Amino acid sequence: MAQLSGVPILILREGTQNVKGKDARRSNMRAIMAVAEMLKSTLGPRGMDKMLVDSLGDITITNDGATIVDKMDVDNPAAKMAVQLAKTQDKRVGDGTTTAVVFAGTLLRKAEELMDQDIHPAIIARGFLRANTEAQKVLEKLAVKIKAGDLDTLVKVATTTMNSKGAVGDRSIFAHLAVDAITGIGEEKDLLNKVKRIKVVKKKGKSVQDSRLIKGIILEKEPVHPEMPKLVTGAKIAILADSLEIKKTQFDQQTWISSASQVQGFLDREVNVFKGFAQKVKEAGANVLINQKGIDDKAANFLAKEGILAIKSVTQSDIDLVAKATGGTMCASLKDLEAKNLGHADKVECVKVEDTDMVFIEGCKDPKALSILLRAGVDKSVEEAERTLHDALCVTAVLAEHKSVVAGGGAVEAELAARLKDFARKQGGREQLAIDAFADALEIIPSTLAENGGMDPIDTIAELRSKHTTAAGKWIGVNLYTKKVEDTFKAGILEPEQIIKQVITLASDLAALILRIDDMLIAKKSRAPAMPPGGGMGGMPPGMGGMGGMPPGMGM
Ligand code: ADP
Ligand code: MG
């Protein structure tokens, strides 16, 4: 309700809940702190797992921040923004999700302390954003450039990412798989595209050691005819999106047949069409046919007679990957198939893996897409193995693209904190306090790593602070393998600069955004359309599209 010269004006629909000022802000801040608090225990190599049970009773066991928030049934609008933060971090760089949420929660906790000292939230927000800008500058100078083709560092970085994933046994296998995969698809910008071109096929059974990289694509398919070859070497692959069936007419049509020879004529013509399909594939020089659409049994028969291995009903995305891996071009019509469109592979082999039929298109030259066959003992561990591999692939791709690293185990956060405290001291006014609080908040990362690893967080922070006063101590962090505060760069605990860069930017943006909100208008929750109005409040109405969409002008 707004008040203009004493006349009350109703601007909101009846039933809209309006939370104002301090209450709105604090409740948002608390919600994000709560999400952070919940994720804290999963951070780092000694973090614990969460078991998530959805409304249908499906169980997920993971310590992957992005997965946890994804499966959480969050109803609070601000908490949803924390979830969004984790997802954005995951989408942009594929790792650092827990770190981002824990840092954002801590920023807000520090902000609350400042608000208790009567510092205006807008000043805190501004201070945080300035601290972020400064942190990015420091980070750029701090990060160490690596050379292209420095596989050793790539493996170290991939291993560091996987340190914090408990369920996976042998990390070095995964690290090498990830590095081989990323470096195997050549120099390619745009990390997300690169990772999307690596098809991970998971199969329960055997162990992680039996996972392998395939220079080509695995299709979970079988040949359309039992007499087709199970192995084709020197494969020339026709990639098609054309139905090799006789199309039914749209209208019913009756034809009067008056003699037996007429029937034969019809059948012959049909046979000729199917024969023609096989002939055309053969003429193009192909010995393998991968089709997105169907293949009639009779056509399959003729293809088999020609010794062609044919697979039908392959998904569009798999067709794309096959084309990228084999260097072929997909033809939308069989008519257009020519030798120059064919893809190439050393061999195409049909194999049964456990109980699933698979086709391995292998040994492609300069493939632009690859597959990894992922094996692990039990269902839940294959899934966690897949998430782990995904993180490793993303991180490797990020590093291969940006080529600069920092030391993990909280070292980079501790160094940034130290530098930001120096910076704060040089600033006047109250913003200085916010920058200082920002620096303190960064220390939550080493302190949580230590705490989860059974080290004393207070002693650890004290030691880190004293070591980070000199340039020589810039990479001192927590090594949870030796349980020592030491140079984690030397210990090979490395992360791409890009991960921490995103963590800091996204978390400070979220904190600043939350701090600037002083009014929350929550529309009445609409239930199923048929129901009369009048539902509960707490939730987020779909129309409001999540608080993420709150226009900035709504703040102060
Ligand atoms: P996130 O979801 O943020 O990636 P993780 O649970 O994967 O969270 O933990 C990542 C943190 O674990 C990073 O700060 C990384 O430096 C740290 N870390 C990895 N290996 C070690 C180690 N051996 N000792 C201490 N910290 C480590
Ligand atoms: Mg991680």
XYZ file of C-alpha atoms and ligand atoms in Angstrom:
584
model
C 0.000 0.000 0.000
C 1.465 3.321 -0.992
C 0.546 6.598 0.623
C 0.218 9.751 -1.470
C -0.878 12.910 0.320
C -2.801 10.920 2.823
C -4.819 8.912 0.331
C -4.089 5.207 0.533
C -3.625 3.662 -2.880
C -3.685 -0.048 -3.377
C -1.074 -1.068 -5.946
C -0.772 -4.731 -5.179
C -3.241 -7.476 -5.708
C -4.984 -8.471 -2.541
C -3.157 -11.191 -0.662
C 0.332 -10.182 -1.820
C 2.757 -10.596 1.005
C 5.049 -7.650 1.514
C 8.184 -8.098 3.570
C 10.037 -4.867 4.116
C 13.466 -3.512 4.969
C 15.581 -5.295 7.494
C 13.313 -8.312 7.654
C 13.399 -8.897 3.925
C 17.136 -8.572 3.778
C 17.887 -10.668 6.799
C 15.593 -13.470 5.795
C 17.235 -13.627 2.364
C 20.688 -13.569 3.892
C 19.831 -16.294 6.368
C 18.444 -18.512 3.622
C 21.684 -18.362 1.645
C 23.747 -18.892 4.777
C 21.663 -21.985 5.458
C 22.405 -23.473 2.025
C 26.090 -22.679 2.520
C 26.063 -24.238 5.969
C 24.565 -27.396 4.588
C 27.194 -27.712 1.835
C 30.140 -26.877 4.065
C 30.740 -30.377 5.335
C 31.211 -31.680 1.773
C 34.047 -29.306 0.868
C 37.420 -30.727 -0.014
C 39.087 -34.126 -0.043
C 37.937 -34.971 3.448
C 34.405 -33.699 2.898
C 31.513 -36.031 3.576
C 28.875 -37.222 1.136
C 25.188 -36.420 1.178
C 22.488 -38.944 0.568
C 19.578 -37.388 -1.246
C 16.240 -39.097 -1.530
C 13.750 -37.559 -3.925
C 9.973 -37.644 -3.652
C 9.881 -40.908 -5.593
C 12.392 -42.530 -3.289
C 15.305 -42.428 -5.738
C 18.613 -42.215 -3.975
C 21.665 -40.196 -4.974
C 24.872 -40.316 -2.976
C 27.275 -37.531 -3.819
C 29.436 -34.735 -2.540
C 29.215 -32.782 -5.749
C 27.869 -29.348 -4.858
C 26.081 -28.843 -8.176
C 24.298 -32.176 -7.870
C 23.291 -31.609 -4.256
C 21.705 -28.251 -4.927
C 20.114 -29.580 -8.082
C 18.365 -32.350 -6.188
C 17.403 -30.199 -3.222
C 13.760 -29.265 -3.246
C 14.292 -25.637 -2.319
C 11.248 -23.447 -1.821
C 12.734 -20.275 -0.412
C 13.333 -17.628 -3.115
C 16.711 -16.493 -1.809
C 17.877 -20.062 -1.297
C 16.934 -20.624 -4.911
C 19.371 -17.902 -5.850
C 22.111 -19.801 -4.042
C 21.125 -22.860 -6.051
C 21.278 -20.761 -9.198
C 24.727 -19.558 -8.208
C 25.995 -23.123 -7.957
C 24.457 -24.008 -11.295
C 25.969 -21.010 -13.041
C 29.380 -21.840 -11.638
C 28.963 -25.415 -12.847
C 27.835 -24.344 -16.277
C 30.651 -21.871 -16.785
C 33.604 -23.849 -15.488
C 32.296 -27.197 -14.238
C 33.844 -27.064 -10.763
C 34.080 -24.938 -7.642
C 30.360 -25.058 -6.933
C 30.630 -25.836 -3.235
C 33.327 -23.223 -2.825
C 31.130 -20.587 -4.493
C 28.108 -21.231 -2.280
C 30.141 -21.495 0.925
C 31.917 -18.245 0.095
C 28.666 -16.436 -0.748
C 27.098 -17.601 2.539
C 30.132 -16.413 4.474
C 30.146 -13.035 2.739
C 26.577 -12.562 3.926
C 27.421 -13.692 7.448
C 30.196 -11.108 7.550
C 27.788 -8.532 6.109
C 25.334 -9.270 8.879
C 28.021 -8.572 11.470
C 28.696 -5.223 9.824
C 24.991 -4.408 9.693
C 24.850 -5.095 13.419
C 27.450 -2.344 13.743
C 25.081 -0.032 11.872
C 26.887 -0.029 8.587
C 24.472 0.489 5.761
C 23.957 -2.550 3.492
C 24.472 -0.421 0.392
C 27.953 0.498 1.614
C 28.716 -3.129 2.321
C 27.513 -4.115 -1.142
C 29.718 -1.479 -2.731
C 32.693 -2.587 -0.641
C 32.200 -6.194 -1.717
C 32.123 -5.241 -5.367
C 35.282 -3.192 -5.030
C 36.957 -6.027 -3.189
C 35.985 -8.309 -6.065
C 37.529 -5.993 -8.646
C 40.732 -5.780 -6.641
C 40.787 -9.550 -6.049
C 40.566 -10.162 -9.796
C 43.550 -7.905 -10.423
C 45.620 -9.604 -7.736
C 44.596 -13.011 -9.034
C 45.730 -12.214 -12.542
C 49.201 -11.299 -11.321
C 49.354 -14.243 -8.987
C 48.358 -16.988 -11.423
C 51.106 -18.995 -13.087
C 50.973 -19.434 -16.860
C 51.500 -22.919 -18.241
C 52.753 -23.911 -21.672
C 50.520 -25.513 -24.259
C 51.020 -29.259 -24.129
C 52.078 -29.276 -20.463
C 50.371 -32.606 -19.805
C 51.933 -32.993 -16.394
C 50.149 -29.908 -15.065
C 46.896 -30.923 -16.736
C 47.038 -34.261 -14.934
C 47.796 -32.555 -11.610
C 44.838 -30.230 -12.012
C 42.492 -33.048 -12.996
C 43.699 -35.036 -9.988
C 43.146 -32.128 -7.603
C 39.549 -31.862 -8.764
C 39.010 -35.513 -8.107
C 40.697 -35.447 -4.709
C 37.465 -34.184 -3.308
C 35.365 -36.965 -4.779
C 35.363 -39.858 -2.387
C 33.611 -42.582 -4.316
C 36.251 -42.932 -6.962
C 39.056 -45.367 -6.387
C 41.904 -44.708 -8.724
C 42.164 -41.026 -9.501
C 45.160 -41.226 -11.772
C 43.196 -43.346 -14.248
C 40.486 -40.719 -14.414
C 42.943 -37.871 -14.596
C 44.692 -39.492 -17.545
C 41.414 -40.348 -19.243
C 40.265 -36.740 -18.916
C 43.547 -35.292 -20.141
C 43.813 -37.744 -23.043
C 40.226 -36.986 -24.022
C 40.562 -33.214 -23.912
C 43.913 -33.126 -25.651
C 42.695 -35.809 -28.058
C 40.120 -33.603 -29.716
C 42.607 -31.077 -30.806
C 42.972 -27.367 -30.351
C 39.481 -26.123 -29.956
C 38.246 -23.014 -28.226
C 35.075 -22.985 -26.204
C 35.303 -25.414 -23.378
C 31.669 -26.394 -23.096
C 31.545 -27.540 -26.676
C 34.634 -29.581 -26.136
C 33.204 -31.408 -23.142
C 29.921 -31.984 -24.971
C 31.837 -33.783 -27.686
C 33.063 -36.377 -25.258
C 30.437 -39.044 -24.976
C 30.595 -40.868 -21.683
C 28.993 -44.310 -21.840
C 28.634 -45.802 -18.398
C 28.291 -49.461 -17.745
C 28.057 -51.104 -14.388
C 30.406 -54.005 -13.838
C 34.170 -54.595 -13.732
C 36.069 -51.745 -12.166
C 37.167 -48.223 -12.861
C 40.491 -49.604 -14.130
C 38.635 -51.081 -17.065
C 37.366 -47.699 -18.223
C 38.883 -46.638 -21.501
C 39.067 -43.866 -24.030
C 37.848 -44.589 -27.540
C 39.093 -42.534 -30.466
C 35.643 -42.535 -31.944
C 32.079 -43.073 -30.822
C 30.304 -45.817 -28.942
C 26.678 -46.423 -29.913
C 24.459 -48.523 -27.694
C 23.003 -50.327 -30.689
C 23.140 -53.572 -32.620
C 23.203 -54.305 -36.358
C 19.791 -54.377 -38.046
C 20.410 -57.864 -39.422
C 22.017 -60.897 -37.732
C 24.050 -61.756 -40.823
C 25.796 -58.438 -41.042
C 29.532 -58.433 -40.252
C 30.345 -57.910 -36.571
C 33.683 -56.353 -37.430
C 34.539 -54.058 -40.291
C 38.119 -52.864 -40.638
C 39.013 -49.870 -42.762
C 35.486 -48.655 -42.256
C 33.939 -46.220 -44.714
C 30.879 -44.920 -43.012
C 27.742 -43.559 -44.603
C 25.960 -41.217 -42.192
C 22.340 -40.841 -43.105
C 19.074 -39.328 -41.934
C 16.787 -40.968 -44.457
C 14.139 -43.585 -43.908
C 14.998 -46.752 -45.811
C 11.441 -47.934 -45.723
C 8.658 -47.719 -48.275
C 6.567 -44.760 -47.332
C 2.923 -45.372 -46.733
C 0.650 -42.969 -48.577
C -1.325 -40.575 -46.524
C -4.593 -41.649 -48.085
C -6.149 -45.054 -48.333
C -6.175 -46.128 -51.876
C -7.637 -49.247 -53.339
C -6.192 -50.972 -56.341
C -8.007 -53.762 -58.075
C -5.740 -56.600 -58.903
C -7.046 -58.930 -61.494
C -4.209 -61.339 -62.057
C -1.426 -63.167 -60.238
C 1.200 -61.518 -62.423
C 0.044 -58.116 -61.195
C 0.709 -59.167 -57.585
C 4.142 -60.367 -58.596
C 4.713 -57.051 -60.292
C 3.976 -55.183 -57.084
C 6.268 -57.406 -55.049
C 9.065 -57.142 -57.584
C 8.867 -53.404 -57.582
C 9.078 -53.381 -53.782
C 12.088 -55.690 -53.838
C 13.768 -53.477 -56.407
C 13.350 -50.426 -54.220
C 14.990 -52.197 -51.273
C 17.726 -53.603 -53.467
C 18.278 -50.111 -54.800
C 18.877 -48.783 -51.276
C 21.640 -51.326 -50.667
C 23.063 -50.762 -54.143
C 23.285 -47.023 -53.619
C 25.116 -47.433 -50.286
C 27.537 -49.832 -51.939
C 28.109 -47.583 -54.944
C 29.095 -44.741 -52.641
C 31.818 -47.060 -51.382
C 30.493 -47.477 -47.838
C 30.822 -50.648 -45.792
C 29.073 -49.239 -42.727
C 25.764 -47.369 -42.591
C 24.696 -45.341 -39.573
C 21.137 -44.125 -40.020
C 19.119 -41.770 -37.891
C 15.867 -43.124 -39.320
C 14.473 -46.618 -39.789
C 15.644 -49.421 -42.072
C 13.108 -51.933 -43.361
C 13.856 -55.604 -42.636
C 13.945 -56.361 -46.348
C 16.348 -53.515 -46.997
C 18.458 -54.847 -44.117
C 18.530 -58.194 -45.840
C 20.016 -56.718 -49.011
C 22.477 -54.624 -47.034
C 23.595 -57.778 -45.211
C 24.068 -59.531 -48.556
C 26.377 -56.710 -49.628
C 28.374 -57.191 -46.441
C 27.380 -53.785 -45.116
C 27.058 -53.266 -41.370
C 23.998 -51.076 -40.775
C 22.645 -49.443 -37.626
C 19.286 -47.715 -37.491
C 17.408 -45.258 -35.259
C 20.529 -43.531 -33.998
C 19.740 -40.313 -32.099
C 20.429 -36.978 -33.752
C 23.064 -36.128 -31.154
C 24.873 -39.419 -31.720
C 24.724 -38.887 -35.475
C 26.392 -35.505 -34.994
C 29.091 -37.071 -32.847
C 29.715 -39.847 -35.388
C 30.094 -37.248 -38.137
C 32.507 -35.209 -35.991
C 34.548 -38.242 -34.981
C 34.820 -39.841 -38.415
C 35.048 -36.681 -40.482
C 31.973 -37.644 -42.485
C 28.981 -35.543 -43.473
C 25.425 -36.504 -42.719
C 23.188 -36.830 -45.763
C 19.511 -36.099 -45.383
C 18.721 -38.219 -48.388
C 20.246 -41.439 -49.695
C 20.232 -39.887 -53.190
C 22.912 -37.418 -52.099
C 25.261 -40.036 -50.687
C 28.679 -39.903 -52.330
C 32.170 -41.134 -51.506
C 33.188 -37.663 -50.350
C 30.520 -37.683 -47.603
C 31.784 -40.872 -45.982
C 33.376 -40.943 -42.565
C 36.415 -43.081 -41.791
C 37.486 -45.287 -38.899
C 40.069 -48.025 -38.470
C 37.358 -50.373 -37.355
C 33.729 -50.673 -36.447
C 33.013 -53.516 -34.093
C 29.846 -54.875 -32.496
C 30.472 -56.057 -28.952
C 28.374 -57.048 -25.993
C 29.401 -55.169 -22.872
C 27.807 -56.977 -19.934
C 24.258 -57.359 -21.291
C 24.210 -54.390 -23.651
C 24.901 -54.458 -27.371
C 27.332 -51.777 -28.362
C 28.948 -50.634 -31.569
C 32.457 -49.243 -31.250
C 33.452 -46.906 -34.055
C 37.150 -46.724 -33.289
C 40.480 -45.473 -34.472
C 39.363 -42.239 -36.099
C 41.991 -39.871 -37.426
C 41.920 -36.389 -35.838
C 38.518 -37.030 -34.297
C 36.506 -33.986 -33.234
C 34.481 -36.169 -30.874
C 35.430 -39.046 -28.590
C 33.928 -41.543 -26.203
C 34.848 -42.816 -22.792
C 33.585 -46.193 -21.682
C 33.166 -45.796 -17.957
C 33.131 -48.860 -15.749
C 32.552 -49.142 -12.011
C 31.349 -51.735 -9.576
C 27.857 -50.687 -8.574
C 25.134 -48.393 -9.853
C 25.638 -45.555 -7.406
C 29.364 -45.573 -7.912
C 29.091 -45.469 -11.724
C 26.951 -42.381 -11.352
C 29.367 -40.703 -8.967
C 32.216 -41.785 -11.230
C 30.461 -40.037 -14.107
C 30.071 -36.811 -12.118
C 33.713 -37.025 -11.112
C 34.821 -37.567 -14.673
C 32.647 -34.661 -15.779
C 34.404 -32.358 -13.300
C 37.787 -33.617 -14.432
C 36.900 -33.073 -18.088
C 35.608 -29.552 -17.477
C 38.583 -28.519 -15.399
C 41.028 -29.942 -17.909
C 39.212 -28.175 -20.732
C 39.208 -24.872 -18.823
C 42.912 -25.165 -18.186
C 43.703 -26.230 -21.731
C 41.910 -23.115 -22.901
C 43.073 -20.505 -20.374
C 46.436 -22.015 -19.469
C 46.949 -20.571 -16.016
C 46.961 -22.164 -12.583
C 46.871 -21.292 -8.902
C 47.564 -23.428 -5.839
C 44.613 -25.106 -4.136
C 44.037 -26.276 -0.592
C 42.946 -22.748 0.296
C 46.328 -21.263 -0.646
C 45.002 -18.896 -3.282
C 42.156 -17.761 -1.021
C 44.572 -17.142 1.866
C 46.863 -15.107 -0.390
C 43.977 -13.070 -1.800
C 42.758 -12.435 1.742
C 46.168 -11.155 2.782
C 46.468 -8.881 -0.264
C 42.923 -7.558 0.197
C 43.619 -6.705 3.824
C 46.600 -4.613 2.682
C 44.325 -2.985 0.126
C 41.603 -2.279 2.706
C 44.050 -0.512 4.965
C 44.756 1.970 2.190
C 41.074 2.797 1.758
C 39.247 5.378 3.752
C 35.728 5.289 5.122
C 33.410 2.496 5.925
C 33.958 0.617 2.697
C 37.271 -0.370 4.187
C 35.433 -2.467 6.744
C 33.503 -4.244 3.999
C 36.675 -5.016 2.052
C 38.236 -6.344 5.229
C 35.161 -8.499 5.846
C 35.423 -9.796 2.279
C 39.017 -10.832 2.973
C 37.961 -12.594 6.160
C 35.239 -14.397 4.249
C 37.792 -15.796 1.784
C 39.510 -17.529 4.672
C 36.455 -19.723 5.115
C 37.829 -21.961 2.348
C 41.124 -22.981 4.015
C 39.446 -23.020 7.396
C 36.647 -25.350 6.225
C 39.096 -27.600 4.386
C 41.104 -27.863 7.603
C 38.058 -28.463 9.750
C 36.681 -31.166 7.451
C 40.112 -32.762 7.405
C 40.310 -32.931 11.182
C 42.823 -30.105 11.571
C 42.258 -27.205 13.915
C 40.752 -24.377 11.838
C 41.835 -21.572 14.154
C 45.455 -22.687 14.384
C 45.459 -23.233 10.649
C 44.238 -19.733 9.862
C 46.728 -18.225 12.307
C 49.565 -20.100 10.631
C 48.350 -19.181 7.156
C 48.141 -15.506 8.081
C 51.652 -15.437 9.392
C 53.055 -17.242 6.331
C 51.204 -15.065 3.832
C 52.977 -11.917 4.976
C 55.888 -12.622 2.638
C 55.994 -13.249 -1.096
C 57.670 -16.595 -0.492
C 54.617 -17.747 1.417
C 52.079 -16.983 -1.289
C 51.251 -20.615 -2.019
C 51.033 -21.825 1.556
C 47.796 -23.725 2.025
C 46.321 -26.789 3.654
C 47.559 -30.111 2.340
C 45.136 -32.685 3.623
C 47.298 -35.566 2.491
C 50.160 -34.606 4.740
C 47.831 -32.773 7.143
C 50.248 -29.878 7.090
C 50.129 -26.218 6.331
C 52.611 -26.084 3.465
C 53.292 -24.965 -0.092
C 50.488 -26.637 -1.998
C 51.879 -25.535 -5.355
C 54.957 -27.633 -4.698
C 52.710 -30.451 -3.495
C 50.998 -30.405 -6.906
C 47.575 -29.337 -5.619
C 46.712 -27.110 -8.548
C 43.552 -25.542 -9.896
C 42.775 -23.481 -12.989
C 42.765 -19.760 -12.223
C 39.415 -19.565 -13.984
C 37.601 -21.581 -11.286
C 38.465 -19.277 -8.407
C 37.935 -16.244 -10.613
C 34.343 -17.324 -11.247
C 33.794 -18.288 -7.611
C 34.717 -14.822 -6.403
C 32.815 -12.919 -9.079
C 29.602 -14.894 -8.804
C 29.564 -14.991 -5.008
C 30.222 -11.274 -4.618
C 27.586 -10.404 -7.204
C 25.033 -12.519 -5.369
C 25.945 -11.053 -1.978
C 25.720 -7.504 -3.314
C 22.402 -8.234 -4.977
C 20.918 -9.667 -1.808
C 22.205 -6.776 0.291
C 20.505 -4.246 -1.955
C 17.056 -5.770 -1.673
C 14.903 -3.929 0.848
C 11.475 -5.000 -0.188
C 10.021 -8.346 -1.100
C 6.657 -8.619 -2.741
C 5.484 -12.163 -2.761
C 2.390 -12.727 -4.837
C -0.177 -15.121 -3.572
C 0.793 -18.607 -4.638
C -1.499 -19.756 -7.389
C -2.523 -23.354 -7.092
C -3.937 -25.550 -9.808
C -5.916 -23.300 -12.160
C -9.264 -24.954 -11.406
C -8.978 -24.274 -7.691
C -10.477 -21.191 -6.142
C -7.873 -18.607 -5.144
C -6.432 -18.626 -1.659
C -3.343 -20.725 -1.215
C -0.296 -20.800 0.985
C 2.258 -18.059 0.962
C 5.771 -19.205 1.593
C 6.601 -20.309 -1.922
C 7.639 -18.589 -5.052
C 4.889 -18.026 -7.556
C 5.861 -19.157 -11.008
C 4.963 -15.787 -12.432
C 7.700 -14.120 -10.473
C 10.253 -16.321 -12.169
C 12.508 -16.691 -9.159
C 14.101 -13.792 -7.388
C 17.008 -13.960 -9.779
C 14.844 -11.960 -12.103
C 14.266 -9.186 -9.589
C 15.036 -5.944 -11.399
C 17.980 -4.106 -9.872
C 15.894 -1.013 -9.414
C 13.981 -2.795 -6.727
C 16.902 -2.459 -4.389
C 17.913 0.722 -2.717
P 33.950 -27.633 -5.150
O 32.577 -28.131 -5.405
O 33.963 -26.212 -4.763
O 34.901 -27.972 -6.230
P 35.236 -29.675 -3.611
O 34.554 -30.504 -2.588
O 35.524 -30.292 -4.929
O 34.414 -28.374 -3.821
O 36.593 -29.162 -2.966
C 37.485 -28.333 -3.641
C 38.549 -27.845 -2.718
O 39.367 -28.924 -2.255
C 39.483 -26.885 -3.432
O 39.654 -25.748 -2.637
C 40.768 -27.671 -3.555
O 41.916 -26.852 -3.570
C 40.715 -28.513 -2.310
N 41.637 -29.663 -2.350
C 41.806 -30.583 -3.314
N 42.767 -31.461 -2.975
C 43.241 -31.086 -1.766
C 44.245 -31.580 -0.878
N 44.966 -32.650 -1.175
N 44.446 -30.933 0.280
C 43.698 -29.851 0.589
N 42.749 -29.332 -0.201
C 42.515 -29.928 -1.356
Mg 35.424 -29.854 -6.945
